mmCIF file of C-alpha atoms and ligand atoms in Angstrom:
data_model
loop_
_atom_site.group_PDB
_atom_site.id
_atom_site.type_symbol
_atom_site.label_atom_id
_atom_site.label_comp_id
_atom_site.label_asym_id
_atom_site.label_seq_id
_atom_site.Cartn_x
_atom_site.Cartn_y
_atom_site.Cartn_z
ATOM 1 C CA MET A 1 -0.818 -11.180 10.468
ATOM 2 C CA ALA A 2 -4.210 -11.135 8.758
ATOM 3 C CA GLU A 3 -7.156 -12.387 10.775
ATOM 4 C CA ARG A 4 -7.991 -16.045 10.143
ATOM 5 C CA PRO A 5 -11.387 -16.470 8.411
ATOM 6 C CA PRO A 6 -14.053 -18.364 10.353
ATOM 7 C CA PHE A 7 -14.413 -22.089 9.671
ATOM 8 C CA LEU A 8 -18.055 -21.767 8.879
ATOM 9 C CA SER A 9 -20.448 -19.035 7.726
ATOM 10 C CA VAL A 10 -24.203 -19.510 7.902
ATOM 11 C CA VAL A 11 -26.339 -17.324 5.616
ATOM 12 C CA ILE A 12 -29.986 -16.839 6.579
ATOM 13 C CA PRO A 13 -32.435 -14.746 4.486
ATOM 14 C CA ILE A 14 -35.126 -13.052 6.557
ATOM 15 C CA TYR A 15 -38.376 -11.584 5.322
ATOM 16 C CA ASN A 16 -41.035 -10.775 7.930
ATOM 17 C CA GLU A 17 -39.975 -13.380 10.482
ATOM 18 C CA GLU A 18 -40.042 -11.241 13.645
ATOM 19 C CA LYS A 19 -41.885 -13.889 15.702
ATOM 20 C CA THR A 20 -39.390 -16.579 14.738
ATOM 21 C CA ILE A 21 -36.228 -14.624 15.506
ATOM 22 C CA PRO A 22 -35.950 -15.348 19.266
ATOM 23 C CA GLU A 23 -36.339 -19.088 18.650
ATOM 24 C CA LEU A 24 -34.013 -18.941 15.626
ATOM 25 C CA THR A 25 -31.226 -17.298 17.601
ATOM 26 C CA ARG A 26 -31.725 -19.799 20.437
ATOM 27 C CA ARG A 27 -31.421 -22.733 18.017
ATOM 28 C CA LEU A 28 -28.332 -21.154 16.431
ATOM 29 C CA GLY A 29 -26.840 -21.079 19.930
ATOM 30 C CA ILE A 30 -27.430 -24.838 20.126
ATOM 31 C CA LEU A 31 -25.713 -25.238 16.759
ATOM 32 C CA GLN A 32 -22.731 -23.288 18.042
ATOM 33 C CA GLU A 33 -22.467 -25.603 21.058
ATOM 34 C CA LEU A 34 -22.714 -28.650 18.808
ATOM 35 C CA LEU A 35 -19.895 -27.339 16.633
ATOM 36 C CA ILE A 36 -17.781 -26.645 19.709
ATOM 37 C CA ALA A 37 -18.441 -30.180 21.002
ATOM 38 C CA ASN A 38 -18.171 -32.122 17.729
ATOM 39 C CA HIS A 39 -15.655 -30.134 15.751
ATOM 40 C CA SER A 40 -13.579 -28.357 18.398
ATOM 41 C CA PHE A 41 -14.800 -24.982 17.175
ATOM 42 C CA LYS A 42 -13.977 -21.872 19.138
ATOM 43 C CA LYS A 43 -16.696 -19.276 19.565
ATOM 44 C CA ASP A 44 -15.491 -17.056 16.710
ATOM 45 C CA ASP A 45 -15.115 -19.963 14.281
ATOM 46 C CA LEU A 46 -18.801 -19.596 13.426
ATOM 47 C CA GLU A 47 -20.089 -16.559 11.573
ATOM 48 C CA VAL A 48 -23.821 -16.029 11.107
ATOM 49 C CA LEU A 49 -25.085 -13.609 8.466
ATOM 50 C CA PHE A 50 -28.737 -12.637 8.592
ATOM 51 C CA VAL A 51 -29.853 -10.920 5.422
ATOM 52 C CA ASN A 52 -32.871 -8.735 5.999
ATOM 53 C CA ASP A 53 -34.698 -8.699 2.682
ATOM 54 C CA GLY A 54 -36.751 -5.553 3.199
ATOM 55 C CA SER A 55 -38.948 -6.922 5.976
ATOM 56 C CA LYS A 56 -41.999 -4.828 6.753
ATOM 57 C CA ASP A 57 -42.336 -6.001 10.342
ATOM 58 C CA ASP A 58 -39.866 -5.582 13.224
ATOM 59 C CA SER A 59 -37.418 -8.260 12.016
ATOM 60 C CA CYS A 60 -34.769 -5.683 11.195
ATOM 61 C CA SER A 61 -34.693 -3.945 14.571
ATOM 62 C CA ALA A 62 -34.848 -7.285 16.436
ATOM 63 C CA LEU A 63 -31.881 -8.593 14.439
ATOM 64 C CA LYS A 64 -30.019 -5.319 14.796
ATOM 65 C CA LYS A 65 -30.332 -5.485 18.567
ATOM 66 C CA PHE A 66 -29.207 -9.097 18.603
ATOM 67 C CA CYS A 67 -26.221 -8.503 16.309
ATOM 68 C CA PHE A 68 -25.091 -5.416 18.242
ATOM 69 C CA ARG A 69 -24.638 -7.479 21.375
ATOM 70 C CA THR A 70 -23.523 -10.877 20.030
ATOM 71 C CA ASN A 71 -20.095 -11.497 18.563
ATOM 72 C CA GLY A 72 -19.985 -13.410 15.302
ATOM 73 C CA TYR A 73 -23.492 -12.391 14.195
ATOM 74 C CA LYS A 74 -23.987 -9.886 11.400
ATOM 75 C CA LEU A 75 -27.033 -8.310 9.877
ATOM 76 C CA VAL A 76 -26.794 -7.406 6.199
ATOM 77 C CA ASN A 77 -29.684 -5.040 5.657
ATOM 78 C CA LEU A 78 -30.830 -4.737 2.045
ATOM 79 C CA SER A 79 -32.354 -1.490 0.793
ATOM 80 C CA ARG A 80 -35.668 -3.202 -0.118
ATOM 81 C CA ASN A 81 -37.201 -6.620 -0.814
ATOM 82 C CA TYR A 82 -35.217 -8.330 -3.570
ATOM 83 C CA GLY A 83 -36.502 -11.879 -3.153
ATOM 84 C CA HIS A 84 -35.140 -15.017 -1.553
ATOM 85 C CA GLN A 85 -32.469 -15.903 -4.120
ATOM 86 C CA THR A 86 -30.970 -12.411 -4.216
ATOM 87 C CA ALA A 87 -30.998 -12.168 -0.420
ATOM 88 C CA ILE A 88 -29.042 -15.421 -0.264
ATOM 89 C CA THR A 89 -26.601 -14.048 -2.842
ATOM 90 C CA ALA A 90 -25.948 -10.941 -0.739
ATOM 91 C CA GLY A 91 -25.152 -13.153 2.272
ATOM 92 C CA ILE A 92 -22.891 -15.501 0.329
ATOM 93 C CA ASP A 93 -20.998 -12.558 -1.152
ATOM 94 C CA MET A 94 -20.201 -11.295 2.347
ATOM 95 C CA ALA A 95 -19.465 -14.673 3.938
ATOM 96 C CA ARG A 96 -15.819 -15.189 4.864
ATOM 97 C CA GLY A 97 -15.951 -18.794 6.043
ATOM 98 C CA ASP A 98 -13.931 -21.726 4.694
ATOM 99 C CA ALA A 99 -17.325 -23.353 4.268
ATOM 100 C CA VAL A 100 -20.651 -21.595 3.739
ATOM 101 C CA VAL A 101 -24.129 -22.790 4.668
ATOM 102 C CA VAL A 102 -27.394 -21.455 3.255
ATOM 103 C CA MET A 103 -30.428 -21.981 5.446
ATOM 104 C CA ASP A 104 -33.989 -20.612 5.643
ATOM 105 C CA GLY A 105 -34.894 -18.451 8.615
ATOM 106 C CA ASP A 106 -38.322 -19.937 9.322
ATOM 107 C CA LEU A 107 -36.869 -23.011 11.087
ATOM 108 C CA GLN A 108 -38.053 -25.366 8.363
ATOM 109 C CA ASP A 109 -34.361 -26.126 7.999
ATOM 110 C CA PRO A 110 -33.274 -27.273 11.489
ATOM 111 C CA PRO A 111 -30.099 -25.320 12.460
ATOM 112 C CA GLU A 112 -28.679 -28.288 14.405
ATOM 113 C CA PHE A 113 -28.486 -30.262 11.161
ATOM 114 C CA VAL A 114 -25.746 -27.895 9.951
ATOM 115 C CA SER A 115 -23.347 -29.787 12.221
ATOM 116 C CA ASP A 116 -24.136 -33.031 10.294
ATOM 117 C CA LEU A 117 -23.705 -31.234 6.970
ATOM 118 C CA TYR A 118 -20.307 -29.986 8.135
ATOM 119 C CA THR A 119 -19.240 -33.489 9.207
ATOM 120 C CA LYS A 120 -20.137 -34.796 5.770
ATOM 121 C CA LEU A 121 -18.290 -31.949 4.026
ATOM 122 C CA LEU A 122 -15.133 -32.856 5.935
ATOM 123 C CA GLU A 123 -15.281 -36.314 4.344
ATOM 124 C CA GLY A 124 -14.007 -34.613 1.211
ATOM 125 C CA TYR A 125 -17.078 -33.242 -0.540
ATOM 126 C CA ASP A 126 -17.388 -29.764 -1.979
ATOM 127 C CA VAL A 127 -21.150 -29.501 -1.630
ATOM 128 C CA VAL A 128 -23.502 -31.340 0.696
ATOM 129 C CA TYR A 129 -27.141 -30.549 0.062
ATOM 130 C CA ALA A 130 -29.870 -31.390 2.541
ATOM 131 C CA LYS A 131 -32.376 -33.723 0.971
ATOM 132 C CA ARG A 132 -35.956 -33.627 2.234
ATOM 133 C CA LYS A 133 -37.079 -36.975 3.553
ATOM 134 C CA LYS A 134 -40.516 -35.805 4.466
ATOM 135 C CA ARG A 135 -42.230 -32.459 4.200
ATOM 136 C CA THR A 136 -44.700 -31.630 6.876
ATOM 137 C CA GLY A 137 -47.032 -28.680 6.897
ATOM 138 C CA GLU A 138 -47.003 -27.975 3.155
ATOM 139 C CA SER A 139 -50.116 -27.767 1.019
ATOM 140 C CA TRP A 140 -50.838 -30.602 -1.428
ATOM 141 C CA PHE A 141 -50.658 -28.041 -4.214
ATOM 142 C CA LYS A 142 -47.093 -27.089 -3.285
ATOM 143 C CA LEU A 143 -46.045 -30.736 -2.907
ATOM 144 C CA LEU A 144 -47.550 -31.703 -6.262
ATOM 145 C CA THR A 145 -46.172 -28.750 -8.218
ATOM 146 C CA ALA A 146 -42.719 -29.185 -6.628
ATOM 147 C CA HIS A 147 -42.765 -32.904 -7.434
ATOM 148 C CA VAL A 148 -43.656 -32.368 -11.093
ATOM 149 C CA PHE A 149 -41.374 -29.361 -11.548
ATOM 150 C CA TYR A 150 -38.195 -31.025 -10.235
ATOM 151 C CA ARG A 151 -38.746 -34.003 -12.497
ATOM 152 C CA ILE A 152 -39.321 -31.879 -15.600
ATOM 153 C CA LEU A 153 -36.243 -29.814 -14.794
ATOM 154 C CA LYS A 154 -34.166 -32.969 -14.407
ATOM 155 C CA LYS A 155 -35.337 -34.216 -17.800
ATOM 156 C CA ILE A 156 -34.506 -31.062 -19.723
ATOM 157 C CA THR A 157 -31.146 -30.101 -18.207
ATOM 158 C CA ARG A 158 -27.878 -31.720 -19.146
ATOM 159 C CA PHE A 159 -26.328 -31.832 -15.712
ATOM 160 C CA ASP A 160 -27.620 -33.146 -12.441
ATOM 161 C CA ILE A 161 -29.810 -30.839 -10.376
ATOM 162 C CA PRO A 162 -30.714 -32.974 -7.345
ATOM 163 C CA ILE A 163 -34.397 -33.728 -6.904
ATOM 164 C CA ASP A 164 -36.361 -32.639 -3.813
ATOM 165 C CA THR A 165 -33.791 -30.287 -2.382
ATOM 166 C CA GLY A 166 -34.136 -26.639 -1.520
ATOM 167 C CA ASP A 167 -31.300 -24.221 -0.945
ATOM 168 C CA PHE A 168 -30.343 -25.732 2.426
ATOM 169 C CA ARG A 169 -26.757 -26.838 1.815
ATOM 170 C CA ILE A 170 -23.112 -26.417 2.706
ATOM 171 C CA MET A 171 -20.379 -25.623 0.216
ATOM 172 C CA SER A 172 -16.620 -25.320 0.245
ATOM 173 C CA ARG A 173 -14.743 -22.079 -0.261
ATOM 174 C CA ARG A 174 -13.764 -22.952 -3.817
ATOM 175 C CA VAL A 175 -17.397 -23.563 -4.821
ATOM 176 C CA THR A 176 -18.427 -20.364 -3.028
ATOM 177 C CA ASN A 177 -15.815 -18.396 -4.967
ATOM 178 C CA VAL A 178 -17.121 -19.666 -8.300
ATOM 179 C CA LEU A 179 -20.704 -18.959 -7.234
ATOM 180 C CA CYS A 180 -19.732 -15.387 -6.270
ATOM 181 C CA SER A 181 -18.334 -14.884 -9.746
ATOM 182 C CA MET A 182 -21.693 -15.753 -11.353
ATOM 183 C CA ARG A 183 -23.536 -12.452 -11.499
ATOM 184 C CA GLU A 184 -26.659 -13.294 -13.476
ATOM 185 C CA GLN A 185 -29.840 -11.423 -12.534
ATOM 186 C CA HIS A 186 -32.287 -14.316 -12.620
ATOM 187 C CA ARG A 187 -30.760 -16.648 -10.146
ATOM 188 C CA TYR A 188 -31.611 -20.242 -9.546
ATOM 189 C CA ILE A 189 -28.922 -20.847 -6.979
ATOM 190 C CA ARG A 190 -29.334 -24.580 -6.458
ATOM 191 C CA GLY A 191 -28.919 -24.992 -10.222
ATOM 192 C CA LEU A 192 -25.864 -22.724 -10.323
ATOM 193 C CA ILE A 193 -24.237 -24.785 -7.573
ATOM 194 C CA SER A 194 -24.957 -28.049 -9.408
ATOM 195 C CA TRP A 195 -23.505 -26.513 -12.545
ATOM 196 C CA ILE A 196 -20.214 -25.800 -10.734
ATOM 197 C CA GLY A 197 -19.628 -29.517 -10.242
ATOM 198 C CA PHE A 198 -16.911 -31.095 -8.015
ATOM 199 C CA GLN A 199 -17.964 -33.770 -5.538
ATOM 200 C CA GLN A 200 -21.544 -33.152 -4.444
ATOM 201 C CA THR A 201 -23.711 -35.348 -2.287
ATOM 202 C CA GLY A 202 -26.980 -35.280 -0.359
ATOM 203 C CA LEU A 203 -27.820 -35.900 3.275
ATOM 204 C CA GLU A 204 -31.408 -36.664 4.261
ATOM 205 C CA TYR A 205 -33.277 -34.663 6.831
ATOM 206 C CA GLU A 206 -36.822 -34.116 7.934
ATOM 207 C CA ARG A 207 -38.152 -30.747 6.832
ATOM 208 C CA GLU A 208 -40.078 -29.284 9.694
ATOM 209 C CA GLU A 209 -43.122 -27.096 9.648
ATOM 210 C CA ARG A 210 -42.738 -23.383 9.597
ATOM 211 C CA PHE A 211 -42.204 -22.181 13.176
ATOM 212 C CA GLU A 212 -44.659 -19.347 12.642
ATOM 213 C CA GLY A 213 -46.649 -17.623 9.906
ATOM 214 C CA VAL A 214 -47.165 -18.668 6.333
ATOM 215 C CA THR A 215 -44.930 -19.129 3.313
ATOM 216 C CA LYS A 216 -43.641 -15.907 1.759
ATOM 217 C CA PHE A 217 -43.837 -17.485 -1.675
ATOM 218 C CA SER A 218 -47.075 -16.707 -3.491
ATOM 219 C CA VAL A 219 -48.124 -18.822 -6.474
ATOM 220 C CA GLY A 220 -46.907 -16.010 -8.747
ATOM 221 C CA LYS A 221 -43.452 -15.946 -7.096
ATOM 222 C CA MET A 222 -43.242 -19.731 -7.316
ATOM 223 C CA LEU A 223 -44.091 -19.642 -11.002
ATOM 224 C CA LYS A 224 -41.447 -16.992 -11.676
ATOM 225 C CA PHE A 225 -38.916 -19.033 -9.721
ATOM 226 C CA ALA A 226 -39.768 -22.181 -11.708
ATOM 227 C CA LEU A 227 -39.421 -20.247 -14.964
ATOM 228 C CA ASP A 228 -36.040 -18.903 -13.823
ATOM 229 C CA GLY A 229 -34.949 -22.464 -13.099
ATOM 230 C CA ILE A 230 -35.927 -23.686 -16.522
ATOM 231 C CA THR A 231 -34.774 -20.731 -18.616
ATOM 232 C CA SER A 232 -31.418 -20.533 -16.791
ATOM 233 C CA PHE A 233 -30.452 -24.053 -17.602
ATOM 234 C CA SER A 234 -32.328 -25.166 -20.657
ATOM 235 C CA SER A 235 -33.582 -23.902 -23.966
ATOM 236 C CA ALA A 236 -35.960 -26.841 -24.266
ATOM 237 C CA PRO A 237 -39.060 -24.577 -24.369
ATOM 238 C CA LEU A 238 -37.624 -22.736 -27.385
ATOM 239 C CA LYS A 239 -36.937 -26.035 -29.099
ATOM 240 C CA LEU A 240 -40.396 -27.239 -28.168
ATOM 241 C CA SER A 241 -41.908 -24.276 -29.995
ATOM 242 C CA SER A 242 -40.002 -25.124 -33.153
ATOM 243 C CA TYR A 243 -41.094 -28.789 -32.875
ATOM 244 C CA LEU A 244 -44.682 -27.633 -32.446
ATOM 245 C CA GLY A 245 -44.222 -25.440 -35.504
ATOM 246 C CA PHE A 246 -42.907 -28.357 -37.579
ATOM 247 C CA GLY A 247 -45.691 -30.634 -36.317
ATOM 248 C CA THR A 248 -48.502 -28.255 -37.134
ATOM 249 C CA ALA A 249 -46.982 -27.429 -40.542
ATOM 250 C CA PHE A 250 -46.824 -31.150 -41.319
ATOM 251 C CA PHE A 251 -50.427 -31.828 -40.341
ATOM 252 C CA GLY A 252 -51.484 -28.611 -42.085
ATOM 253 C CA ALA A 253 -49.902 -29.904 -45.302
ATOM 254 C CA LEU A 254 -51.724 -33.248 -44.965
ATOM 255 C CA TYR A 255 -54.997 -31.450 -44.413
ATOM 256 C CA ALA A 256 -54.345 -29.255 -47.447
ATOM 257 C CA LEU A 257 -53.870 -32.377 -49.594
ATOM 258 C CA TYR A 258 -57.193 -33.696 -48.284
ATOM 259 C CA VAL A 259 -58.939 -30.428 -49.153
ATOM 260 C CA ILE A 260 -57.475 -30.447 -52.655
ATOM 261 C CA TYR A 261 -58.588 -34.059 -53.102
ATOM 262 C CA LEU A 262 -62.163 -33.190 -52.073
ATOM 263 C CA ARG A 263 -62.213 -30.221 -54.420
ATOM 264 C CA ILE A 264 -61.004 -32.100 -57.482
ATOM 265 C CA PHE A 265 -62.383 -35.624 -57.125
ATOM 266 C CA THR A 266 -65.641 -35.257 -55.259
ATOM 267 C CA SER A 267 -68.668 -33.087 -55.531
ATOM 268 C CA GLU A 268 -68.769 -32.465 -51.792
ATOM 269 C CA THR A 269 -68.868 -28.804 -51.009
ATOM 270 C CA ILE A 270 -66.679 -27.855 -48.106
ATOM 271 C CA THR A 271 -68.946 -26.223 -45.594
ATOM 272 C CA GLY A 272 -66.220 -26.616 -42.933
ATOM 273 C CA TRP A 273 -66.881 -23.728 -40.555
ATOM 274 C CA SER A 274 -66.114 -25.810 -37.478
ATOM 275 C CA SER A 275 -62.976 -27.430 -38.869
ATOM 276 C CA MET A 276 -61.821 -23.989 -39.941
ATOM 277 C CA MET A 277 -62.384 -22.578 -36.470
ATOM 278 C CA ILE A 278 -60.529 -25.455 -34.857
ATOM 279 C CA VAL A 279 -57.515 -25.004 -37.096
ATOM 280 C CA VAL A 280 -57.473 -21.245 -36.552
ATOM 281 C CA LEU A 281 -57.772 -21.587 -32.783
ATOM 282 C CA ILE A 282 -55.146 -24.281 -32.451
ATOM 283 C CA LEU A 283 -52.695 -22.510 -34.703
ATOM 284 C CA GLY A 284 -53.331 -19.181 -32.986
ATOM 285 C CA GLY A 285 -52.749 -20.824 -29.612
ATOM 286 C CA ILE A 286 -49.519 -22.435 -30.676
ATOM 287 C CA GLN A 287 -48.230 -19.228 -32.185
ATOM 288 C CA LEU A 288 -48.945 -17.255 -29.046
ATOM 289 C CA LEU A 289 -47.333 -19.952 -26.928
ATOM 290 C CA ALA A 290 -44.214 -19.886 -29.076
ATOM 291 C CA LEU A 291 -44.086 -16.087 -28.960
ATOM 292 C CA GLY A 292 -44.534 -16.198 -25.198
ATOM 293 C CA MET A 293 -41.640 -18.603 -24.811
ATOM 294 C CA ILE A 294 -39.394 -16.434 -26.937
ATOM 295 C CA GLY A 295 -40.543 -13.450 -24.897
ATOM 296 C CA GLU A 296 -39.528 -15.151 -21.622
ATOM 297 C CA TYR A 297 -35.998 -15.654 -22.879
ATOM 298 C CA LEU A 298 -35.816 -12.244 -24.491
ATOM 299 C CA SER A 299 -36.873 -10.446 -21.324
ATOM 300 C CA ARG A 300 -34.113 -12.234 -19.446
ATOM 301 C CA VAL A 301 -31.535 -11.245 -22.046
ATOM 302 C CA ASN A 302 -32.839 -7.699 -21.700
ATOM 303 C CA ASP A 303 -32.444 -7.802 -17.904
ATOM 304 C CA GLU A 304 -28.892 -9.093 -18.168
ATOM 305 C CA SER A 305 -27.901 -6.440 -20.711
ATOM 306 C CA LYS A 306 -28.681 -3.659 -18.225
ATOM 307 C CA ASN A 307 -25.844 -4.887 -16.052
ATOM 308 C CA ARG A 308 -27.292 -3.537 -12.819
ATOM 309 C CA PRO A 309 -25.974 -4.582 -9.407
ATOM 310 C CA LEU A 310 -27.942 -7.512 -7.998
ATOM 311 C CA TYR A 311 -28.829 -5.741 -4.758
ATOM 312 C CA VAL A 312 -28.083 -2.658 -2.684
ATOM 313 C CA ILE A 313 -26.995 -2.915 0.947
ATOM 314 C CA GLU A 314 -28.321 -0.282 3.329
ATOM 315 C CA ASN A 315 -25.816 -1.186 6.047
ATOM 316 C CA VAL A 316 -24.127 -4.064 7.840
ATOM 317 C CA TYR A 317 -24.752 -4.234 11.566
ATOM 318 C CA GLN A 318 -22.510 -6.099 14.009
ATOM 319 C CA THR A 319 -21.014 -5.666 17.459
ATOM 320 C CA SER A 320 -18.538 -3.049 16.263
ATOM 321 C CA THR A 321 -21.102 -0.909 14.389
ATOM 322 C CA LYS A 322 -21.143 2.338 16.306
ATOM 323 C CA THR A 323 -23.776 4.240 14.429
ATOM 324 C CA SER A 324 -26.411 3.075 12.031
ATOM 325 C CA LYS A 325 -26.642 6.376 10.184
ATOM 326 C CA PRO A 326 -23.907 8.153 8.237
ATOM 327 C CA SER A 327 -22.342 10.758 10.484
ATOM 328 C CA LYS A 328 -23.274 14.356 9.803
ATOM 329 C CA ARG A 329 -20.616 16.344 8.046
ATOM 330 C CA LYS A 330 -19.416 19.475 9.834
ATOM 331 C CA THR A 331 -19.506 22.473 7.561
HETATM 332 N N1 UDP B 1 -37.553 -14.845 2.166
HETATM 333 C C1 UDP B 1 -36.810 -13.728 1.768
HETATM 334 N N2 UDP B 1 -37.332 -12.898 0.809
HETATM 335 C C2 UDP B 1 -38.538 -13.137 0.198
HETATM 336 C C3 UDP B 1 -39.261 -14.288 0.593
HETATM 337 C C4 UDP B 1 -38.732 -15.114 1.567
HETATM 338 O O1 UDP B 1 -35.711 -13.478 2.281
HETATM 339 O O2 UDP B 1 -38.950 -12.342 -0.646
HETATM 340 C C5 UDP B 1 -36.980 -15.728 3.220
HETATM 341 C C6 UDP B 1 -37.954 -16.125 4.320
HETATM 342 O O3 UDP B 1 -37.921 -15.209 5.405
HETATM 343 C C7 UDP B 1 -37.438 -17.489 4.722
HETATM 344 C C8 UDP B 1 -36.855 -18.044 3.439
HETATM 345 O O4 UDP B 1 -36.626 -16.940 2.597
HETATM 346 O O5 UDP B 1 -36.382 -17.392 5.682
HETATM 347 C C9 UDP B 1 -37.783 -19.039 2.772
HETATM 348 O O6 UDP B 1 -39.057 -18.462 2.564
HETATM 349 P P1 UDP B 1 -40.412 -19.261 2.827
HETATM 350 O O7 UDP B 1 -40.315 -20.032 4.089
HETATM 351 O O8 UDP B 1 -41.535 -18.297 2.747
HETATM 352 O O9 UDP B 1 -40.427 -20.237 1.584
HETATM 353 P P2 UDP B 1 -40.921 -21.768 1.557
HETATM 354 O O10 UDP B 1 -40.231 -22.462 2.681
HETATM 355 O O11 UDP B 1 -42.382 -21.715 1.735
HETATM 356 O O12 UDP B 1 -40.482 -22.241 0.221
HETATM 357 MG MG1 MG B 2 -40.237 -21.951 4.555
#
């Protein structure tokens, strides 16, 4: 008989979190006990998948050691840093659970809360996303940009992407299967999951401060992520550029009429250097903006057309892994 899949898989992306790992594994132990107490789990009903996203510190060896000696814990080691969303994808692809949780590894998402998410899922939902009640320890810049971004995204997409949620969520096997079949390069996973549909709901939690260190998301990475979110689910920017084009053409035509009127019916000479400059600058700006927007979409089409794998796995480490290197061939 084939082995029964675990009830629950927890996917945790890790990038330079060596100082957090001991506390993370301790808190995951608490989660396991909670699941045993609340949901009559057995020890091997929980599977934890750490995805090491090319960490430059000792995260990988710490996790390796931990996974070698602890049943149910796996380390999926990627060949380099691919970014948060791709790391999550690698973990979800490998997860075998009937339900799959995605959770950050910096303890901003409290592991114990997974038990509440699971309880809610059993009520008959397909996705339960954790909704931030309060965010402590984030800069005002991050809070403001996140606030504005989520609201813009909600306005310009046709389906519901929940506001103020990250990737911390639980999903059923059938949602996971659909998500695994979506192989696009520029991934905005929370959007993809919303797109899948079924019954989805939120559960509020308090987002804690990072246990240690600083965010691994620079302003540049955040901007790219926001652009991925928008371009994946909306072509509003492209439409905006055509509206801008229509608008400027319309006002241009009005202005042309005015110029013709001055020329024919008045003796005013048109000195107009400043008005000329303004028109040139504004039009130039709008044209570049429109080209830029087209470029953003085009570069994504280009990336998709290459059809590359999303990530490369160096190895998977778990209790049964005997050797971390390929064995030498006898010649
Ligand atoms: N992370 C990752 N790859 C990256 C950046 C981050 O796997 O390139 C992991 C990181 O270790 C953490 C999670 O993704 O577990 C969220 O990252 P972070 O806490 O820096 O993001 P924030 O909470 O500030 O949005
Ligand atoms: Mg964080």
